[in-house]
PDB file of C-alpha atoms in Angstrom:
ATOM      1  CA  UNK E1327       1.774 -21.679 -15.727  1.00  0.00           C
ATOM      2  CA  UNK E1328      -1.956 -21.276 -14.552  1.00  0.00           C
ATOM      3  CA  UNK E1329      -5.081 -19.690 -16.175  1.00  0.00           C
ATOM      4  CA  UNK E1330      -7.024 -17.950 -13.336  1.00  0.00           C
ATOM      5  CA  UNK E1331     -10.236 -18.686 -15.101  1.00  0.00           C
ATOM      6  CA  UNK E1332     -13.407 -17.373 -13.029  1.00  0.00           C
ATOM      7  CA  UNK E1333     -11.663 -14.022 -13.819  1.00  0.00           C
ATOM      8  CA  UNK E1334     -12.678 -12.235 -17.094  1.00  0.00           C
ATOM      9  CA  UNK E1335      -9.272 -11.546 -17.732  1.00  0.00           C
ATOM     10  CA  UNK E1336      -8.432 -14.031 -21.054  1.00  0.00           C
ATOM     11  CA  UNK E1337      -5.418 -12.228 -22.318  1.00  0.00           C
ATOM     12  CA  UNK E1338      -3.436 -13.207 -18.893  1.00  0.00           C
ATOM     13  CA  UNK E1339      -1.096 -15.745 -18.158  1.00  0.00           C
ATOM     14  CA  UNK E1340      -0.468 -16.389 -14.097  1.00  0.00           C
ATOM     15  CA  UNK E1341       2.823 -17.816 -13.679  1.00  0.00           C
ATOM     16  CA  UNK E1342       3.827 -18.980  -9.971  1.00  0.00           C
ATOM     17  CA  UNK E1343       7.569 -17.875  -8.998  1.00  0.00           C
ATOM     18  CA  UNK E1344      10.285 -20.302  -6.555  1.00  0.00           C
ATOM     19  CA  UNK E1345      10.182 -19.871  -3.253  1.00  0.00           C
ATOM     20  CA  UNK E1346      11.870 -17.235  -1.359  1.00  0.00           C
ATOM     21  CA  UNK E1347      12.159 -16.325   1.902  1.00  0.00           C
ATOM     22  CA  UNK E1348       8.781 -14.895   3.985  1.00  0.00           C
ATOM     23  CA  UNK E1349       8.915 -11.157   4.540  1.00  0.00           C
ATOM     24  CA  UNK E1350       6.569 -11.466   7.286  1.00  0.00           C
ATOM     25  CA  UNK E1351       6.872 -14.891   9.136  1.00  0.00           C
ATOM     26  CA  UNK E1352       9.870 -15.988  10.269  1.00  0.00           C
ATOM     27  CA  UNK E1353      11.134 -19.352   9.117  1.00  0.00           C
ATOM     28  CA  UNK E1354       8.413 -19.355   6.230  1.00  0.00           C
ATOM     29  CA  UNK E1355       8.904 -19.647   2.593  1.00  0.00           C
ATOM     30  CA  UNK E1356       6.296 -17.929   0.391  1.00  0.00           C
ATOM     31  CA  UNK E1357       5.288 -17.794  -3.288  1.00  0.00           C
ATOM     32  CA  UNK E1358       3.442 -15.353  -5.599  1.00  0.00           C
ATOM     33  CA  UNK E1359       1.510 -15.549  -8.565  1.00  0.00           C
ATOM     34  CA  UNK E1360       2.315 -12.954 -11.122  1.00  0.00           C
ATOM     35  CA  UNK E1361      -0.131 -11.788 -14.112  1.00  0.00           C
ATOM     36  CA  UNK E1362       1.650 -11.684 -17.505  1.00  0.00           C
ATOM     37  CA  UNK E1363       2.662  -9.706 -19.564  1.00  0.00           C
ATOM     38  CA  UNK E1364       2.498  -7.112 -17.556  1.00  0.00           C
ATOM     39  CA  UNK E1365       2.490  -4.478 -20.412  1.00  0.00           C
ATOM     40  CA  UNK E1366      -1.331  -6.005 -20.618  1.00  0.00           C
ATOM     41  CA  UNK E1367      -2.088  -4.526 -16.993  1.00  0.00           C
ATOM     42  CA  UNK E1368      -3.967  -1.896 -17.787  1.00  0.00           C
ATOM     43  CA  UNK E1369      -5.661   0.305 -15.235  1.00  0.00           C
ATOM     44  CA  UNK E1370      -9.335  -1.807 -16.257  1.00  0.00           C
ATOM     45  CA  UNK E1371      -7.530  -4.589 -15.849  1.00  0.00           C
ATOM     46  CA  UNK E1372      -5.599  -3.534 -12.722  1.00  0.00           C
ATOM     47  CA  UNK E1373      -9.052  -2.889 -10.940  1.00  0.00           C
ATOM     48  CA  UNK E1374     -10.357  -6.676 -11.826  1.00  0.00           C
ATOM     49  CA  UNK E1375      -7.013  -8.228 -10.342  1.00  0.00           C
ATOM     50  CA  UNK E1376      -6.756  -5.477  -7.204  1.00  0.00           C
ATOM     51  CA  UNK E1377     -10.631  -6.772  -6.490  1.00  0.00           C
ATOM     52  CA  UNK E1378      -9.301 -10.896  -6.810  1.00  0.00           C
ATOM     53  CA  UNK E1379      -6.712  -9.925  -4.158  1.00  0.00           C
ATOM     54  CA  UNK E1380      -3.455  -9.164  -6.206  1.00  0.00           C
ATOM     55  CA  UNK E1381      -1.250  -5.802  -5.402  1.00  0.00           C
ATOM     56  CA  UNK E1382       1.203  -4.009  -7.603  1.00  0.00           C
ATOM     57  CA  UNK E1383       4.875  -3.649  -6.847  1.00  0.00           C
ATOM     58  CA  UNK E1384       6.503  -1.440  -9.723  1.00  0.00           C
ATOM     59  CA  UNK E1385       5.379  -3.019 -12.936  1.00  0.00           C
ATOM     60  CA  UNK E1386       4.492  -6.469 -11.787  1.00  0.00           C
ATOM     61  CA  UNK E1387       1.047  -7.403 -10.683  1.00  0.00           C
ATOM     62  CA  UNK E1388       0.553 -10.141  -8.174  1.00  0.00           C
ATOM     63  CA  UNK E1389      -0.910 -12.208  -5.478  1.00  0.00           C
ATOM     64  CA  UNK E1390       0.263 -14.528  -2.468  1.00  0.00           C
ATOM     65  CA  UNK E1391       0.488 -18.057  -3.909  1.00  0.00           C
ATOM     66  CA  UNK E1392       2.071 -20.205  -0.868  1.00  0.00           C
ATOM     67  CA  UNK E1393       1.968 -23.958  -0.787  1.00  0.00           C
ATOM     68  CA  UNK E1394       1.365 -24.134   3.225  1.00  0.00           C
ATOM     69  CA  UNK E1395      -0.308 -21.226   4.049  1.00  0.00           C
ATOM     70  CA  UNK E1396      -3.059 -18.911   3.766  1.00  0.00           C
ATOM     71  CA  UNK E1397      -1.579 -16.187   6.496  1.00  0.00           C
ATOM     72  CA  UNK E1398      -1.735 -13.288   3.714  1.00  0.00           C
ATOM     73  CA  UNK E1399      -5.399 -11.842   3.180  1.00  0.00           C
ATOM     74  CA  UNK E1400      -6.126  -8.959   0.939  1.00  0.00           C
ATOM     75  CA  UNK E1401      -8.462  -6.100   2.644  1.00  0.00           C
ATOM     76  CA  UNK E1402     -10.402  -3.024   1.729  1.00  0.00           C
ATOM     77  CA  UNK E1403     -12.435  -0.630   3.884  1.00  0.00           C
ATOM     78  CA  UNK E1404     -16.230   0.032   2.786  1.00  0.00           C
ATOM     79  CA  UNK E1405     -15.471   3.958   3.383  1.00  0.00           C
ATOM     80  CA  UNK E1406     -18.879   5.103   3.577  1.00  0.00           C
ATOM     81  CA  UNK E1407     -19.264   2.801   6.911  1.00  0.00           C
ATOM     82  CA  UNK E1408     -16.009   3.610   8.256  1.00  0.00           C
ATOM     83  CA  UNK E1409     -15.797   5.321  11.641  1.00  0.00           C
ATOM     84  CA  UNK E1410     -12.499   6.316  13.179  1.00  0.00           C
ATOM     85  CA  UNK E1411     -11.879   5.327  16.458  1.00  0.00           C
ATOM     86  CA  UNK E1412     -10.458   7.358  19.217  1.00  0.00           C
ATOM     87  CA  UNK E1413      -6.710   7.011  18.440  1.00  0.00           C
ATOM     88  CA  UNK E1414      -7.339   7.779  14.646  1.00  0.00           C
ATOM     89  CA  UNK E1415      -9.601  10.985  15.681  1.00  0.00           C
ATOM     90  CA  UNK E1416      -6.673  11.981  17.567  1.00  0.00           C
ATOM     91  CA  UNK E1417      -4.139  11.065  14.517  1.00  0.00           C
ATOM     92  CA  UNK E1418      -6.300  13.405  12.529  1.00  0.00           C
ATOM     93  CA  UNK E1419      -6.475  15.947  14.551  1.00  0.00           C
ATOM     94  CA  UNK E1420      -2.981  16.115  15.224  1.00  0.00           C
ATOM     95  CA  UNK E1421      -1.608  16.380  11.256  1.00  0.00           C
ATOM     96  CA  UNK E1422      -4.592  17.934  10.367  1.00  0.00           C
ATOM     97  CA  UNK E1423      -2.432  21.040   9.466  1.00  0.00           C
ATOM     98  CA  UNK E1424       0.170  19.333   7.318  1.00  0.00           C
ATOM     99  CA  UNK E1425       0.493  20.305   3.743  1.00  0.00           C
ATOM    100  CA  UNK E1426      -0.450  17.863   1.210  1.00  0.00           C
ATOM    101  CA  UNK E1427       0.753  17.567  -2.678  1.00  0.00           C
ATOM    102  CA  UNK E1428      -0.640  15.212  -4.690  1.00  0.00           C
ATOM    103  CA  UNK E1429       2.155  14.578  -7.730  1.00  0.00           C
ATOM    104  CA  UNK E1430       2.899  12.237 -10.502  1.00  0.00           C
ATOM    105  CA  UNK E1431       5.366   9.705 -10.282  1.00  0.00           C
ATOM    106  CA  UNK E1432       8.723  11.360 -10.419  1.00  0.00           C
ATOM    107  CA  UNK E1433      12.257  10.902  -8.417  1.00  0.00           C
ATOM    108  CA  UNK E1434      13.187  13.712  -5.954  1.00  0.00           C
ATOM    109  CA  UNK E1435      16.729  13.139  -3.547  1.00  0.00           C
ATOM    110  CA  UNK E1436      14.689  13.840  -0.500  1.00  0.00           C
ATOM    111  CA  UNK E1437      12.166  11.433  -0.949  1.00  0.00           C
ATOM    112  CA  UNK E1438      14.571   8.769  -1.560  1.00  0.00           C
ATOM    113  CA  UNK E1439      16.356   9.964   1.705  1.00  0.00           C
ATOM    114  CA  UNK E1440      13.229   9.593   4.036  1.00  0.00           C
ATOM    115  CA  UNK E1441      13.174   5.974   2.261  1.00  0.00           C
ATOM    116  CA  UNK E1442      15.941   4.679   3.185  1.00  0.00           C
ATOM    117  CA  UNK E1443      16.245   6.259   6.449  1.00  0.00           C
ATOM    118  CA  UNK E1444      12.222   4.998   6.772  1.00  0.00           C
ATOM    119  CA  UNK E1445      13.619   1.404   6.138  1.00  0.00           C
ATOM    120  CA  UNK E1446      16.503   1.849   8.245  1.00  0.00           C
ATOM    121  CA  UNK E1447      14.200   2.630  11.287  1.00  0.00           C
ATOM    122  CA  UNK E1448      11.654   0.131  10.588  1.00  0.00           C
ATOM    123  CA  UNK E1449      12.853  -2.897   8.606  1.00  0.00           C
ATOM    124  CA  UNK E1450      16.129  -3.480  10.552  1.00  0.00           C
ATOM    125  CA  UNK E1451      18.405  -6.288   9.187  1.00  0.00           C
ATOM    126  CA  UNK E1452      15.800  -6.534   6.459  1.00  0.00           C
ATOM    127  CA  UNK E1453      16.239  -6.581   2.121  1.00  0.00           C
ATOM    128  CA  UNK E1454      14.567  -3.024   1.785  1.00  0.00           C
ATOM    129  CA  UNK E1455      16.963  -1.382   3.894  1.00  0.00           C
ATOM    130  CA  UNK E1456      20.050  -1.759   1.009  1.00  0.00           C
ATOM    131  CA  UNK E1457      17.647  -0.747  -1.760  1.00  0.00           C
ATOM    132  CA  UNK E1458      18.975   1.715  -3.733  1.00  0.00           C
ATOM    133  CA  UNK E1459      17.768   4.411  -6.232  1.00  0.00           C
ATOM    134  CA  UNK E1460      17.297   2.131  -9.115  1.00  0.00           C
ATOM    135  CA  UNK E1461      15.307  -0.057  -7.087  1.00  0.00           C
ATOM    136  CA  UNK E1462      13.493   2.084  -4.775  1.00  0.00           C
ATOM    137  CA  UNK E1463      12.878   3.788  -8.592  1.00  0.00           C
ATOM    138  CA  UNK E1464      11.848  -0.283  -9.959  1.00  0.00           C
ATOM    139  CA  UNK E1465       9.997  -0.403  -6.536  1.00  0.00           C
ATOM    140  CA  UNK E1466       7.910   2.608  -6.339  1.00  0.00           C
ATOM    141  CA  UNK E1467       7.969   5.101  -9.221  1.00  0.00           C
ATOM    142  CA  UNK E1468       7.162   2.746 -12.568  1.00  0.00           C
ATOM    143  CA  UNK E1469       3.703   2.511 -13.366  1.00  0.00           C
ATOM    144  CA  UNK E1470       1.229   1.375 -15.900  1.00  0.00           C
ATOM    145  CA  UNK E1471      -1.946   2.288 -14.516  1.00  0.00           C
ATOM    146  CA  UNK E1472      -2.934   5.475 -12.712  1.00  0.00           C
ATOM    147  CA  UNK E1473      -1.087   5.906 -10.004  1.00  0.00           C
ATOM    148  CA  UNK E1474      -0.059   9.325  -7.877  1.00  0.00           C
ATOM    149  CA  UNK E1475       2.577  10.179  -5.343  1.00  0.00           C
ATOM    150  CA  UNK E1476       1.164  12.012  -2.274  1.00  0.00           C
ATOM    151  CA  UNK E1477       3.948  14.627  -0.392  1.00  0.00           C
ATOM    152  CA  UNK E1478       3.115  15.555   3.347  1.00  0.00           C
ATOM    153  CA  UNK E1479       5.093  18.286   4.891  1.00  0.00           C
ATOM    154  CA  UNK E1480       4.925  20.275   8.081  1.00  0.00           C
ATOM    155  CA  UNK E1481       2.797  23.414   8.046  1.00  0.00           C
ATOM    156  CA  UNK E1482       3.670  26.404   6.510  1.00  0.00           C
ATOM    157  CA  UNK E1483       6.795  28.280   7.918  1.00  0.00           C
ATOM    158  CA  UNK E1484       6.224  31.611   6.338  1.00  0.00           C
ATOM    159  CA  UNK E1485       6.884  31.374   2.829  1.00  0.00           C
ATOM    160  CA  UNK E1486       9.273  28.213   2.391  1.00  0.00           C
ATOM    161  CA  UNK E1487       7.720  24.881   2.557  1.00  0.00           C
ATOM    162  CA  UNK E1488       7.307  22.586   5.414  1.00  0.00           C
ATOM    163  CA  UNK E1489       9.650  19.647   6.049  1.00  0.00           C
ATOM    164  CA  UNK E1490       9.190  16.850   3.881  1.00  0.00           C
ATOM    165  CA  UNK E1491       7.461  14.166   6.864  1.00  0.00           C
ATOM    166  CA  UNK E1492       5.993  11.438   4.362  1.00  0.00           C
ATOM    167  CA  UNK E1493       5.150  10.256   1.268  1.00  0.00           C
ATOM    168  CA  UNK E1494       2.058   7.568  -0.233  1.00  0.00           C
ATOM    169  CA  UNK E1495       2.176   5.774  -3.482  1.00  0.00           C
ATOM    170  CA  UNK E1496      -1.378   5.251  -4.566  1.00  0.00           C
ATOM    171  CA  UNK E1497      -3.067   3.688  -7.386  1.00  0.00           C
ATOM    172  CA  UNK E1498      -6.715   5.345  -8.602  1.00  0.00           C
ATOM    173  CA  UNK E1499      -8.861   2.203  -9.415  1.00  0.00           C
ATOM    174  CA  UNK E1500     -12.324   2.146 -10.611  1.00  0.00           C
ATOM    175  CA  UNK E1501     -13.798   1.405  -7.386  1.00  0.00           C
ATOM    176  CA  UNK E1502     -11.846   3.189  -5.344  1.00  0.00           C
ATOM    177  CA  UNK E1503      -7.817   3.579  -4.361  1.00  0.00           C
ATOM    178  CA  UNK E1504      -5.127   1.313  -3.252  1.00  0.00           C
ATOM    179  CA  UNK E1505      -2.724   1.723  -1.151  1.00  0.00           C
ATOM    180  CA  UNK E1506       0.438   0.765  -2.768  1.00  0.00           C
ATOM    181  CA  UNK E1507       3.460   2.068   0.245  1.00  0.00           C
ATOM    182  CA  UNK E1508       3.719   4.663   2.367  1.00  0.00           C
ATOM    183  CA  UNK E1509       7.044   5.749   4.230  1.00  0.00           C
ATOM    184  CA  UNK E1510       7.410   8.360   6.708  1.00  0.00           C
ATOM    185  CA  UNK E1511       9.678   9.982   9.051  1.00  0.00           C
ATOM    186  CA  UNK E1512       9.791   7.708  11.883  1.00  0.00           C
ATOM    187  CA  UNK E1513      12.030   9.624  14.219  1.00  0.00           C
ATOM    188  CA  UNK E1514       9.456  12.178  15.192  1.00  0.00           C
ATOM    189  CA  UNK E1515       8.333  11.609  18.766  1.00  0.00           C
ATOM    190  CA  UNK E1516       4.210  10.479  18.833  1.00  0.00           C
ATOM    191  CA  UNK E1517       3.337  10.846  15.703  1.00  0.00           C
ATOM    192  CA  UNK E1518       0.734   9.088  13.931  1.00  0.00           C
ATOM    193  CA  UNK E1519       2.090   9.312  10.461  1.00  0.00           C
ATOM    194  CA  UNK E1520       0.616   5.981   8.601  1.00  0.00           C
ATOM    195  CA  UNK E1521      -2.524   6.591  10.656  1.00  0.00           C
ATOM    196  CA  UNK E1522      -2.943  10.015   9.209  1.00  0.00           C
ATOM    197  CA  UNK E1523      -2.419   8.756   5.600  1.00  0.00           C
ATOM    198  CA  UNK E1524      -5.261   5.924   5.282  1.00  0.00           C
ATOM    199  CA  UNK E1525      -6.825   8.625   6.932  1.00  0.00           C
ATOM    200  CA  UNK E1526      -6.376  11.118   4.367  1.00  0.00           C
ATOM    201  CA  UNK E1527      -6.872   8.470   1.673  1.00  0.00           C
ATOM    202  CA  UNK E1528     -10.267   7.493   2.908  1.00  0.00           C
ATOM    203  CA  UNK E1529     -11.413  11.011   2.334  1.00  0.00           C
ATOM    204  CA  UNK E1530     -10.079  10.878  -0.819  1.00  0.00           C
ATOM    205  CA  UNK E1531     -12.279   8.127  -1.809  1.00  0.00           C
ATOM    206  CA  UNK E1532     -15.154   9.362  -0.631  1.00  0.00           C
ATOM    207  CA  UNK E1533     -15.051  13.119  -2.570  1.00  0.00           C
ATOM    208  CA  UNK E1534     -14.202  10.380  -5.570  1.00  0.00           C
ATOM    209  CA  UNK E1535     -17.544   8.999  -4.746  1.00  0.00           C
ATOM    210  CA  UNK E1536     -16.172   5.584  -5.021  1.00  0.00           C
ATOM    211  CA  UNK E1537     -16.251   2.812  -2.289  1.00  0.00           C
ATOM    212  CA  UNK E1538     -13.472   1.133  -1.494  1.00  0.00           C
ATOM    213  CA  UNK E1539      -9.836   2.079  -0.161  1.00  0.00           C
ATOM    214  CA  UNK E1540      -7.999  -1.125  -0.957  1.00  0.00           C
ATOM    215  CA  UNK E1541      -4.926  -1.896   2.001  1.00  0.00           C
ATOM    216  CA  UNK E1542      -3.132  -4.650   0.931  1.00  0.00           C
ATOM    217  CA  UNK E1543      -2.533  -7.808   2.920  1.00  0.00           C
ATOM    218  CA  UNK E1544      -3.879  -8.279   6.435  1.00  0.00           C
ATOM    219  CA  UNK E1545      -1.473 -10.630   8.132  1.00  0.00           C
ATOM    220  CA  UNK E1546      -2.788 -11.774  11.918  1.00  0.00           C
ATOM    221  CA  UNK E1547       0.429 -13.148  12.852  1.00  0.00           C
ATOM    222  CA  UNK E1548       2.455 -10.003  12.070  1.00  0.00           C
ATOM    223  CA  UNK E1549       3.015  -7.269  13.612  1.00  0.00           C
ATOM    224  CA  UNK E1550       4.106  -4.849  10.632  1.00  0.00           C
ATOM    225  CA  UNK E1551       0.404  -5.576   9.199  1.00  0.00           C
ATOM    226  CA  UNK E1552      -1.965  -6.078  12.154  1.00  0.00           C
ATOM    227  CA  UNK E1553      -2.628  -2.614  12.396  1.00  0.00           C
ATOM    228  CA  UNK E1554      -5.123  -3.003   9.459  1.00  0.00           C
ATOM    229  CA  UNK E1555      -7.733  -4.594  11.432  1.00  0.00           C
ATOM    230  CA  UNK E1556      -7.845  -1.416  13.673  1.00  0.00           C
ATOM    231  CA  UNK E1557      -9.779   0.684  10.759  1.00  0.00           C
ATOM    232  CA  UNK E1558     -13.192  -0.650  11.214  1.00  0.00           C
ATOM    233  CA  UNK E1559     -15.390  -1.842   9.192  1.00  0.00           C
ATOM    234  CA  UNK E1560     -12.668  -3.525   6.715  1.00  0.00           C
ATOM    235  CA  UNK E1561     -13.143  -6.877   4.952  1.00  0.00           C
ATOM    236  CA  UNK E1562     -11.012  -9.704   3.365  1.00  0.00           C
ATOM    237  CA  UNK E1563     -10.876 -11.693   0.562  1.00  0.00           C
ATOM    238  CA  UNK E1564     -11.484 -14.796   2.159  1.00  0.00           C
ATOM    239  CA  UNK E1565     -12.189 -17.928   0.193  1.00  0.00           C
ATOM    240  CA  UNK E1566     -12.800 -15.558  -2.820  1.00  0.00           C
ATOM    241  CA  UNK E1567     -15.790 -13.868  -0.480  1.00  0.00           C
ATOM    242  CA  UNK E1568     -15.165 -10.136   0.625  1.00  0.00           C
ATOM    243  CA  UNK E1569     -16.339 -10.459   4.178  1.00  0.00           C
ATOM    244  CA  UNK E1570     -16.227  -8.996   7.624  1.00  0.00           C
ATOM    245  CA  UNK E1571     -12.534  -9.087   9.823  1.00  0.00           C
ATOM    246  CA  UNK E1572     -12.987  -8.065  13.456  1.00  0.00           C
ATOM    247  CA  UNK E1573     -10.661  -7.160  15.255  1.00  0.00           C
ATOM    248  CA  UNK E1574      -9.770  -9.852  18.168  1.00  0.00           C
TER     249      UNK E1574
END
């Protein structure tokens, strides 16, 4: 047990968990740090840790913690000094027509469906890819702080909604949003799905007139989280300093 103590957090405990095997690295262990109890995490709170570099999964609150290595680096993007590049105007322009339904946390069949067959697709061989409802419920749809699930479909078909193409679990913070997960369908031929939602969520920040769209962890070495550095300008939390990452 650990007190994190240049945070103004006093009613926290940080406890560090065992090892387990590295989602992201091959042939690394990691650890986390988790923030207890988390019936304490409230959404004040939840903005303080999200700013120290610690994400939500479900109702635990927590941050990389590994004894070895420093790969994982928590990012936001500054969205008033963010400028799409060609790709993402493209991404945008593409989806622009998509409907978009912003809804509380609740289970629906079909977005479990495009989980797993999101996981299936894109984390091959990996845990996610077995979860089922109870945990992708555990995972993604329990909540103690203000968080919203985001529907895309196709665009209107006459009267009957669009197919169901991708959903984003997002946390509203004080200074901003995080990104919690987004899945999408990931058989459809060039399409730019994730691209479109940071998209979309950076817009959503800025009519909240709040500045930052938190991303999670920026990994260098990975592929699965590279992509981050491609929205420019985003920084990191490195050595507890939010500063610049270019891209290399």
């Amino acid at each position: 047990m650990s007190q994190i103590n240049e945070l103004p957090i006093t009613a926290l405990q940080f406890y560090a968990t065992a090892s387990y095997p590295c989602s992201y690295l091959p042939m690394q262990t990691a650890r986390s740090q988790v923030a207890t109890p988390s019936h304490l995490v409230h959404s004040d709170l939840y903005g303080d840790l999200v700013n120290a570099g610690f994400r939500r999964s479900g109702l635990f609150t927590y941050r990389p913690y590994c004894d070895h290595c420093a790969a994982c680096v928590a990012t936001r993007i500054p969205v008033d000094q963010f400028i799409p590049n060609r790709s993402q105007i493209r991404a945008r322009k593409k989806h622009a027509g998509m409907q978009v339904q912003v809804l509380n946390l609740e289970y629906h069949d079909a977005h479990y469906m495009l989980y797993r067959n999101y996981q299936e697709q894109r984390h091959e061989g990996g845990d996610m890819n077995r979860d089922d409802r109870e945990q992708y419920t555990r995972f993604l749809l329990q909540s103690r702080v203000n968080s919203r699930l985001v529907e895309f479909r196709d665009g209107p078909k006459d009267t009957e909604p669009g197919r169901l193409r991708m959903v984003s679990i997002i946390d509203i913070l004080e200074s901003g949003i995080s990104s919690v997960y987004t899945f999408y369908d990931a058989q459809v031929p060039n399409a730019s799905y994730g691209t479109y939602s940071i998209l979309w969520q950076i817009e959503q920040v800025k009519q909240l007139k709040r500045p930052y769209l938190y991303l999670g962890y920026f990994i260098q070495e990975s592929k699965k989280m590279s992509y981050k550095v491609n929205f420019q300008p985003i920084e990191g939390l490195i050595h507890g300093q939010w500063q610049p990452i270019l891209p290399r």
